[in-house]
C-alpha atoms as a PDB file:
ATOM      1  CA  UNK A   1      19.980   3.041  92.394  1.00  0.00           C
ATOM      2  CA  UNK A   2      17.182   1.771  90.159  1.00  0.00           C
ATOM      3  CA  UNK A   3      18.140  -0.673  87.461  1.00  0.00           C
ATOM      4  CA  UNK A   4      16.703   1.445  84.641  1.00  0.00           C
ATOM      5  CA  UNK A   5      18.798   4.462  85.531  1.00  0.00           C
ATOM      6  CA  UNK A   6      21.944   2.340  85.818  1.00  0.00           C
ATOM      7  CA  UNK A   7      21.494   0.938  82.316  1.00  0.00           C
ATOM      8  CA  UNK A   8      20.927   4.373  80.832  1.00  0.00           C
ATOM      9  CA  UNK A   9      24.313   5.462  82.142  1.00  0.00           C
ATOM     10  CA  UNK A  10      26.285   2.892  80.132  1.00  0.00           C
ATOM     11  CA  UNK A  11      28.168   4.998  77.593  1.00  0.00           C
ATOM     12  CA  UNK A  12      28.351   4.362  73.877  1.00  0.00           C
ATOM     13  CA  UNK A  13      32.054   3.506  74.217  1.00  0.00           C
ATOM     14  CA  UNK A  14      31.313   1.014  77.012  1.00  0.00           C
ATOM     15  CA  UNK A  15      28.636  -0.578  74.832  1.00  0.00           C
ATOM     16  CA  UNK A  16      31.024  -0.698  71.886  1.00  0.00           C
ATOM     17  CA  UNK A  17      33.548  -2.545  74.034  1.00  0.00           C
ATOM     18  CA  UNK A  18      30.862  -4.882  75.419  1.00  0.00           C
ATOM     19  CA  UNK A  19      29.841  -5.700  71.825  1.00  0.00           C
ATOM     20  CA  UNK A  20      33.436  -6.635  71.076  1.00  0.00           C
ATOM     21  CA  UNK A  21      33.624  -8.740  74.241  1.00  0.00           C
ATOM     22  CA  UNK A  22      30.426 -10.503  73.118  1.00  0.00           C
ATOM     23  CA  UNK A  23      32.215 -11.339  69.863  1.00  0.00           C
ATOM     24  CA  UNK A  24      34.952 -13.047  71.871  1.00  0.00           C
ATOM     25  CA  UNK A  25      37.651 -10.433  71.485  1.00  0.00           C
ATOM     26  CA  UNK A  26      40.344 -10.089  74.144  1.00  0.00           C
ATOM     27  CA  UNK A  27      41.193  -6.803  75.828  1.00  0.00           C
ATOM     28  CA  UNK A  28      44.388  -6.678  73.761  1.00  0.00           C
ATOM     29  CA  UNK A  29      42.479  -7.176  70.501  1.00  0.00           C
ATOM     30  CA  UNK A  30      39.913  -4.539  71.483  1.00  0.00           C
ATOM     31  CA  UNK A  31      42.683  -2.084  72.384  1.00  0.00           C
ATOM     32  CA  UNK A  32      44.404  -2.617  69.035  1.00  0.00           C
ATOM     33  CA  UNK A  33      41.173  -2.221  67.070  1.00  0.00           C
ATOM     34  CA  UNK A  34      40.107   0.944  68.899  1.00  0.00           C
ATOM     35  CA  UNK A  35      43.673   2.316  69.044  1.00  0.00           C
ATOM     36  CA  UNK A  36      43.600   2.746  72.820  1.00  0.00           C
ATOM     37  CA  UNK A  37      45.606   1.194  75.623  1.00  0.00           C
ATOM     38  CA  UNK A  38      44.681  -2.081  77.284  1.00  0.00           C
ATOM     39  CA  UNK A  39      44.269  -0.091  80.516  1.00  0.00           C
ATOM     40  CA  UNK A  40      41.649   2.095  78.812  1.00  0.00           C
ATOM     41  CA  UNK A  41      39.694  -0.979  77.735  1.00  0.00           C
ATOM     42  CA  UNK A  42      39.884  -2.385  81.264  1.00  0.00           C
ATOM     43  CA  UNK A  43      38.700   0.935  82.684  1.00  0.00           C
ATOM     44  CA  UNK A  44      35.688   1.076  80.354  1.00  0.00           C
ATOM     45  CA  UNK A  45      34.815  -2.507  81.251  1.00  0.00           C
ATOM     46  CA  UNK A  46      35.115  -1.812  84.978  1.00  0.00           C
ATOM     47  CA  UNK A  47      32.744   1.140  84.641  1.00  0.00           C
ATOM     48  CA  UNK A  48      30.287  -0.959  82.628  1.00  0.00           C
ATOM     49  CA  UNK A  49      30.437  -3.744  85.253  1.00  0.00           C
ATOM     50  CA  UNK A  50      29.606  -1.243  87.993  1.00  0.00           C
ATOM     51  CA  UNK A  51      26.706   0.216  86.043  1.00  0.00           C
ATOM     52  CA  UNK A  52      25.334  -3.225  85.173  1.00  0.00           C
ATOM     53  CA  UNK A  53      25.911  -4.618  88.663  1.00  0.00           C
ATOM     54  CA  UNK A  54      28.107  -7.495  87.467  1.00  0.00           C
ATOM     55  CA  UNK A  55      31.601  -8.822  88.132  1.00  0.00           C
ATOM     56  CA  UNK A  56      32.706 -10.580  84.950  1.00  0.00           C
ATOM     57  CA  UNK A  57      32.814 -10.295  81.173  1.00  0.00           C
ATOM     58  CA  UNK A  58      30.375 -13.164  80.730  1.00  0.00           C
ATOM     59  CA  UNK A  59      27.919 -11.726  83.216  1.00  0.00           C
ATOM     60  CA  UNK A  60      28.190  -8.249  81.659  1.00  0.00           C
ATOM     61  CA  UNK A  61      27.365  -9.557  78.200  1.00  0.00           C
ATOM     62  CA  UNK A  62      24.462 -11.649  79.546  1.00  0.00           C
ATOM     63  CA  UNK A  63      22.931  -8.747  81.488  1.00  0.00           C
ATOM     64  CA  UNK A  64      23.422  -6.330  78.599  1.00  0.00           C
ATOM     65  CA  UNK A  65      21.620  -8.794  76.288  1.00  0.00           C
ATOM     66  CA  UNK A  66      18.814  -9.304  78.809  1.00  0.00           C
ATOM     67  CA  UNK A  67      18.298  -5.555  78.966  1.00  0.00           C
ATOM     68  CA  UNK A  68      18.348  -5.116  75.199  1.00  0.00           C
ATOM     69  CA  UNK A  69      21.632  -3.204  75.190  1.00  0.00           C
ATOM     70  CA  UNK A  70      23.269  -5.844  72.995  1.00  0.00           C
ATOM     71  CA  UNK A  71      21.721  -8.076  70.334  1.00  0.00           C
ATOM     72  CA  UNK A  72      20.951 -11.637  71.430  1.00  0.00           C
END
């Protein structure tokens, strides 16, 4: 899969959660703020990791910033 097409597939909800991760929020804090379960947050993050080709929160935020999906 080409990188460009992978980045386009990141959903708005996944980006919203990545923004919160970039702010240092925990999965529990994100779940409370978005009124979803912790498992839902983890699922969105797992999908974002796959689409970005990463394996961690730190890496996901870095790649999303590199690609202009998140502010620097």
